[in-house]
Coordinates of C-alpha atoms and ligand atoms in Angstrom, one line a residue:
X1 CA -37.8 -2.0 25.6
X2 CA -34.6 -2.3 23.8
X3 CA -32.1 -4.9 24.9
X4 CA -28.5 -3.6 25.9
X5 CA -25.7 -5.1 24.3
X6 CA -24.6 -6.4 27.4
X7 CA -27.9 -8.0 28.2
X8 CA -27.7 -9.6 24.8
X9 CA -24.3 -11.3 24.8
X10 CA -25.4 -12.5 28.4
X11 CA -28.5 -13.8 26.8
X12 CA -26.6 -15.2 23.8
X13 CA -24.3 -17.3 26.2
X14 CA -27.4 -19.3 27.3
X15 CA -28.5 -19.7 23.9
X16 CA -31.6 -17.4 24.4
X17 CA -30.4 -14.6 21.8
X18 CA -30.5 -16.4 18.3
X19 CA -26.6 -16.2 18.7
X20 CA -24.4 -19.2 19.5
X21 CA -21.2 -18.2 21.6
X22 CA -19.2 -20.4 19.1
X23 CA -20.3 -17.6 16.2
X24 CA -19.0 -14.7 18.7
X25 CA -16.0 -13.6 16.7
X26 CA -13.3 -13.4 19.7
X27 CA -14.1 -16.9 20.3
X28 CA -12.0 -17.9 16.8
X29 CA -8.7 -16.4 18.3
X30 CA -6.7 -19.3 18.2
X31 CA -8.0 -21.3 15.3
X32 CA -5.4 -23.1 13.3
X33 CA -6.3 -23.2 9.6
X34 CA -5.6 -25.9 7.1
X35 CA -3.1 -25.1 4.5
X36 CA -0.9 -23.2 6.6
X37 CA 2.9 -22.7 5.9
X38 CA 5.6 -20.5 7.4
X39 CA 4.9 -16.8 8.2
X40 CA 5.4 -14.1 5.2
X41 CA 4.8 -10.2 5.4
X42 CA 4.0 -8.0 2.5
X43 CA 4.2 -4.2 2.3
X44 CA 4.4 -1.4 0.1
X45 CA 7.8 -0.6 -1.2
X46 CA 8.2 2.0 1.7
X47 CA 8.0 -0.7 4.0
X48 CA 11.2 -2.8 3.8
X49 CA 11.8 -2.1 7.5
X50 CA 8.1 -2.8 8.3
X51 CA 8.5 -6.1 7.0
X52 CA 11.4 -6.9 8.8
X53 CA 10.5 -5.7 12.3
X54 CA 7.1 -7.3 11.7
X55 CA 8.6 -10.7 10.8
X56 CA 11.0 -10.4 13.9
X57 CA 8.0 -10.0 16.3
X58 CA 6.0 -12.8 14.8
X59 CA 8.8 -15.3 15.1
X60 CA 9.1 -14.1 18.5
X61 CA 5.5 -15.3 19.1
X62 CA 3.8 -11.6 18.6
X63 CA 0.2 -11.5 17.1
X64 CA 0.6 -10.8 13.4
X65 CA -1.5 -7.5 14.0
X66 CA 0.6 -6.3 16.8
X67 CA 3.5 -7.1 14.3
X68 CA 2.3 -5.3 11.3
X69 CA 1.4 -2.2 13.3
X70 CA 4.7 -2.1 14.9
X71 CA 6.4 -2.6 11.5
X72 CA 4.6 0.4 10.2
X73 CA 5.0 2.5 13.2
X74 CA 8.6 3.0 11.8
X75 CA 7.5 4.7 8.8
X76 CA 5.0 6.9 10.9
X77 CA 7.4 8.3 13.0
X78 CA 9.9 8.7 10.3
X79 CA 10.2 12.7 9.3
X80 CA 11.7 11.7 6.3
X81 CA 8.7 9.7 4.9
X82 CA 6.4 12.8 3.7
X83 CA 3.4 10.1 3.1
X84 CA 2.5 8.8 6.6
X85 CA 2.3 9.8 10.1
X86 CA 4.9 12.7 11.6
X87 CA 6.4 14.4 8.5
X88 CA 3.4 13.9 6.3
X89 CA 2.3 16.4 3.7
X90 CA -0.3 18.2 5.1
X91 CA -4.1 19.3 3.5
X92 CA -4.3 22.6 1.7
X93 CA -4.6 24.6 4.8
X94 CA -1.1 22.9 6.0
X95 CA -2.8 20.8 8.5
X96 CA -1.4 17.2 8.5
X97 CA -4.6 14.7 8.8
X98 CA -3.9 11.1 8.9
X99 CA -6.1 8.0 8.0
X100 CA -5.4 4.5 8.9
X101 CA -7.5 1.0 9.3
X102 CA -6.4 -2.4 10.7
X103 CA -7.9 -5.7 10.5
X104 CA -7.5 -9.0 12.5
X105 CA -8.1 -12.0 10.9
X106 CA -8.3 -14.5 13.8
X107 CA -11.1 -12.4 15.7
X108 CA -12.6 -11.0 12.6
X109 CA -11.8 -7.2 14.0
X110 CA -11.5 -4.2 12.4
X111 CA -10.8 -0.5 13.6
X112 CA -9.9 2.8 11.8
X113 CA -9.6 6.5 12.1
X114 CA -10.0 9.2 9.5
X115 CA -8.9 12.7 9.4
X116 CA -7.1 12.5 12.4
X117 CA -4.8 15.5 13.5
X118 CA -2.2 15.8 16.1
X119 CA -1.4 12.1 16.8
X120 CA 2.1 10.6 15.4
X121 CA 0.8 6.7 15.4
X122 CA -3.0 6.6 13.7
X123 CA -2.7 2.8 13.1
X124 CA -2.5 2.2 16.8
X125 CA -5.6 4.6 17.4
X126 CA -7.3 2.3 14.8
X127 CA -6.1 -0.6 16.8
X128 CA -7.5 1.1 19.8
X129 CA -10.7 1.4 18.1
X130 CA -10.9 -2.1 17.2
X131 CA -10.1 -3.3 20.8
X132 CA -11.7 -0.9 23.2
X133 CA -15.1 0.3 21.3
X134 CA -18.1 -1.4 19.7
X135 CA -17.4 0.9 16.4
X136 CA -15.2 0.6 13.4
X137 CA -14.3 4.1 12.4
X138 CA -14.0 7.3 14.3
X139 CA -13.3 10.6 12.5
X140 CA -11.4 13.9 13.0
X141 CA -12.1 15.7 16.4
X142 CA -14.1 12.5 17.9
X143 CA -10.9 10.5 16.7
X144 CA -8.5 12.8 18.4
X145 CA -10.4 13.1 21.6
X146 CA -10.6 9.1 21.7
X147 CA -6.8 9.1 21.2
X148 CA -6.4 11.7 23.9
X149 CA -8.4 9.8 26.4
X150 CA -6.1 6.5 25.7
X151 CA -3.0 8.6 26.3
X152 CA -2.0 9.0 22.8
X153 CA 0.3 12.2 23.0
X154 CA -0.7 15.1 21.0
X155 CA 2.0 17.0 19.0
X156 CA 2.6 19.1 15.7
X157 CA 3.0 16.7 13.0
X158 CA 4.2 19.3 10.4
X159 CA 7.9 19.2 9.9
X160 CA 9.8 21.9 8.4
X161 CA 10.2 19.9 5.2
X162 CA 6.4 19.2 4.9
X163 CA 5.9 23.1 5.8
X164 CA 8.1 24.2 3.0
X165 CA 6.8 21.7 0.4
X166 CA 3.3 23.2 1.2
X167 CA 4.4 26.5 0.8
X168 CA 5.8 25.9 -2.4
X169 CA 2.5 24.2 -3.6
X170 CA 0.6 27.2 -2.5
X171 CA 2.7 29.6 -4.2
X172 CA 2.6 27.6 -7.5
X173 CA -1.4 27.7 -7.2
X174 CA -2.1 30.9 -9.2
X175 CA -0.6 34.2 -10.5
X176 CA -4.1 35.8 -9.3
X177 CA -3.6 35.2 -5.7
X178 CA -1.5 37.2 -3.1
X179 CA 1.2 34.4 -2.8
X180 CA 3.8 35.2 -5.4
X181 CA 5.1 32.4 -7.7
X182 CA 8.6 31.4 -7.7
X183 CA 8.7 33.3 -11.4
X184 CA 6.7 36.3 -9.8
X185 CA 9.1 36.4 -6.5
X186 CA 12.3 35.3 -8.5
X187 CA 13.6 33.2 -5.7
X188 CA 12.4 29.9 -4.3
X189 CA 10.9 29.7 -0.9
X190 CA 13.4 29.5 1.7
X191 CA 11.8 27.5 4.8
X192 CA 14.3 27.0 7.5
X193 CA 16.9 26.6 5.0
X194 CA 15.1 24.1 2.9
X195 CA 14.1 25.1 -1.0
X196 CA 12.5 22.7 -3.3
X197 CA 11.1 20.6 -0.7
X198 CA 8.2 20.0 -3.1
X199 CA 8.9 18.0 -6.5
X200 CA 5.7 19.2 -8.0
X201 CA 3.6 16.3 -7.9
X202 CA 0.8 15.4 -5.6
X203 CA 1.5 12.0 -3.9
X204 CA -0.9 9.8 -2.4
X205 CA 1.5 8.3 -0.1
X206 CA 0.5 5.5 2.3
X207 CA 2.0 2.6 3.6
X208 CA 0.2 -0.9 3.7
X209 CA 1.7 -3.9 5.5
X210 CA 0.0 -7.7 6.0
X211 CA 1.2 -10.8 7.4
X212 CA 0.3 -14.3 7.6
X213 CA 1.8 -16.4 10.7
X214 CA 2.6 -19.7 11.0
X215 CA -0.9 -20.8 11.9
X216 CA -2.5 -19.2 9.0
X217 CA -3.9 -16.3 10.8
X218 CA -3.8 -13.0 8.5
X219 CA -3.7 -9.3 9.8
X220 CA -3.3 -6.1 7.9
X221 CA -2.9 -2.4 8.4
X222 CA -2.8 0.6 6.0
X223 CA -1.7 4.0 7.3
X224 CA -1.4 7.4 5.3
X225 CA -1.4 11.0 5.3
X226 CA -3.5 10.9 2.1
X227 CA -3.5 13.0 -0.8
X228 CA -1.1 16.0 -0.2
X229 CA -2.5 19.4 -0.2
X230 CA -6.1 17.8 -0.1
X231 CA -9.2 19.6 0.4
X232 CA -9.4 19.8 4.5
X233 CA -11.8 16.7 5.7
X234 CA -11.0 14.6 2.5
X235 CA -10.7 11.1 3.6
X236 CA -9.1 8.4 1.2
X237 CA -9.2 4.5 0.7
X238 CA -6.8 3.6 3.6
X239 CA -9.2 3.8 6.5
X240 CA -12.2 2.5 4.7
X241 CA -12.8 -1.3 5.4
X242 CA -13.1 -3.0 2.0
X243 CA -11.2 -0.1 0.1
X244 CA -7.8 0.6 1.4
X245 CA -7.5 -2.6 3.5
X246 CA -9.4 -6.0 3.5
X247 CA -8.9 -9.1 5.8
X248 CA -10.6 -12.6 5.6
X249 CA -9.0 -14.9 7.8
X250 CA -10.4 -17.7 5.7
X251 CA -8.7 -16.5 2.4
X252 CA -6.2 -13.7 3.1
X253 CA -5.3 -10.1 3.0
X254 CA -5.2 -7.0 0.4
X255 CA -4.4 -3.2 0.9
X256 CA -3.8 -0.5 -1.7
X257 CA -1.7 2.5 -2.2
X258 CA -2.2 5.4 -5.0
X259 CA -5.1 7.1 -5.9
X260 CA -7.9 6.2 -3.0
X261 CA -10.8 7.8 -4.8
X262 CA -10.5 4.8 -7.8
X263 CA -10.1 2.2 -5.2
X264 CA -12.9 3.5 -3.0
X265 CA -15.4 3.4 -6.1
X266 CA -14.9 -0.4 -6.7
X267 CA -14.2 -1.7 -3.0
X268 CA -10.6 -2.5 -4.4
X269 CA -9.3 -4.4 -1.3
X270 CA -12.3 -6.6 -0.8
X271 CA -12.5 -7.3 -4.7
X272 CA -8.8 -8.5 -4.5
X273 CA -9.6 -10.9 -1.5
X274 CA -12.9 -12.1 -3.0
X275 CA -11.0 -12.9 -6.0
X276 CA -8.6 -14.8 -4.1
X277 CA -11.6 -16.7 -2.5
X278 CA -12.7 -17.7 -5.9
X279 CA -9.3 -19.3 -6.6
X280 CA -7.4 -16.8 -8.1
X281 CA -3.6 -16.4 -7.3
X282 CA -2.6 -13.2 -5.4
X283 CA -1.1 -11.4 -8.2
X284 CA -3.8 -12.5 -10.8
X285 CA -6.4 -11.0 -8.0
X286 CA -4.9 -7.8 -7.8
X287 CA -4.5 -7.3 -12.0
X288 CA -8.3 -8.2 -12.1
X289 CA -9.3 -5.5 -9.6
X290 CA -7.0 -3.0 -11.5
X291 CA -8.8 -4.0 -14.4
X292 CA -11.8 -2.9 -12.9
X293 CA -10.7 0.4 -11.8
X294 CA -9.6 1.1 -15.4
X295 CA -13.0 0.2 -16.9
X296 CA -14.6 2.3 -14.3
X297 CA -12.4 5.4 -15.2
X298 CA -14.3 7.3 -17.5
X299 CA -13.9 11.2 -16.5
X300 CA -11.6 13.0 -19.2
X301 CA -9.7 14.7 -16.6
X302 CA -8.1 11.4 -15.2
X303 CA -7.4 9.6 -18.4
X304 CA -4.2 10.5 -20.5
X305 CA -4.1 11.0 -24.6
X306 CA -4.4 7.0 -25.0
X307 CA -7.7 6.9 -22.8
X308 CA -5.8 5.2 -19.9
X309 CA -5.7 6.3 -16.1
X310 CA -3.5 9.3 -15.8
X311 CA -3.0 7.9 -12.1
X312 CA -1.5 4.9 -10.4
X313 CA -3.1 2.3 -8.0
X314 CA -1.3 -0.5 -6.0
X315 CA -2.7 -3.5 -4.6
X316 CA -0.7 -5.9 -2.2
X317 CA -2.2 -9.3 -1.6
X318 CA -1.2 -12.4 0.2
X319 CA -3.3 -15.7 1.1
X320 CA -3.2 -17.6 3.9
X321 CA -0.8 -20.1 2.6
X322 CA 1.7 -17.3 2.6
X323 CA 1.4 -17.0 -1.3
X324 CA 1.6 -13.1 -2.1
X325 CA 1.9 -10.7 -5.0
X326 CA 1.5 -7.1 -6.1
X327 CA 0.4 -5.3 -8.9
X328 CA 0.1 -1.6 -10.3
X329 CA -2.1 0.0 -13.3
X330 CA 1.6 1.2 -14.5
X331 CA 4.8 -0.5 -14.7
X332 CA 7.4 0.8 -12.3
X333 CA 5.8 -0.1 -9.0
X334 CA 7.8 -2.2 -6.3
X335 CA 6.8 -3.7 -3.2
X336 CA 8.5 -5.4 -0.2
X337 CA 8.4 -8.8 1.2
X338 CA 9.8 -10.9 3.8
X339 CA 9.1 -14.3 2.5
X340 CA 10.4 -16.3 5.6
X341 CA 14.0 -16.5 4.5
X342 CA 14.8 -12.9 3.6
X343 CA 13.3 -9.3 3.1
X344 CA 13.5 -7.6 -0.1
X345 CA 12.1 -5.6 -2.6
X346 CA 10.3 -6.7 -5.8
X347 CA 8.9 -5.5 -9.0
X348 CA 5.1 -5.5 -9.0
X349 CA 3.1 -6.8 -12.0
X350 CA 1.3 -4.2 -14.1
X351 CA -1.4 -3.7 -16.6
X352 CA 0.4 -1.0 -18.8
X353 CA 4.1 -0.3 -19.6
X354 CA 4.6 3.4 -18.6
X355 CA 6.4 5.7 -16.0
X356 CA 3.8 6.5 -13.4
X357 CA 5.9 4.4 -10.6
Ligands
LIG401 N1 -4.4 5.7 -1.2 C1 -4.2 6.8 0.0 C2 -5.3 8.0 -0.4 O1 -5.8 8.0 -1.3 O2 -5.5 8.6 0.5

């Protein structure tokens, strides 16, 4: 007969289950780590406000995960940011589908949602998955049902701007379908007074934010609307633990933005954290993982004339001592950091000089 989880934990508490209580993750919640310094918050370039909010909260005594989630919520709710949450660019059918993950270093906790529709704050739903279930990842209808059960409000996330961008993208697809291209119709699409809402590139969007507090405890979050106009149901790297986010409280944190498919295939964020575990500084750890992505990119459709990836990937890393850095395949990328003194945007390191930001 099987043992229920409740019975197992109970027997473990008495030393009968092969698991000593000292090894149950939530027992580690308040550990003070050697080598800790002042709090540091790192984010992708669209997260300057997130770093400020997170630092303010950490200084006020908040848990680092609460702080970074509150930070990215500012971007998730911003209709002007078309890469995340409310206002994010939709999938090929015009439906906004969101991915997010969180990891909490001190409790070794993780939670994530993928292809979530109708909920503005996927990062908060991921946090609820971590806190209130025995699972790590909920997807699609199940994720939405869970969110509604926990009181999240359902709303239409497709803003007029994102809808117009989608209409423009759809019209541009083919001269053989029944949606007229701008050349055929002779005029731009006008959606609620907006024209030219789409700049012609399919972005991967995303915000990542990670923090280390004064005790050296590390947490992180990654949240996105994913690849613009993706195949419905497509899931990127952001909600996948080890790909778009990885935190190990013994080492540090990493998150990614850019082409999720490339990050997923090398377990990118975990690779960066493992590089740091072996002693690499954060920026070097990111560059090494990007090199792995470049070596693994062999598909002709993904290479430029020089045989280099025709896409970009960014990694953002910090260790428990507060050392931090970011790197991208192509030059021109930036990241946001609050280093304990000020928040600012900095240039990322890169593998190749070029213009893919
Ligand atoms: N990195 C975000 C995505 O690929 O969905």
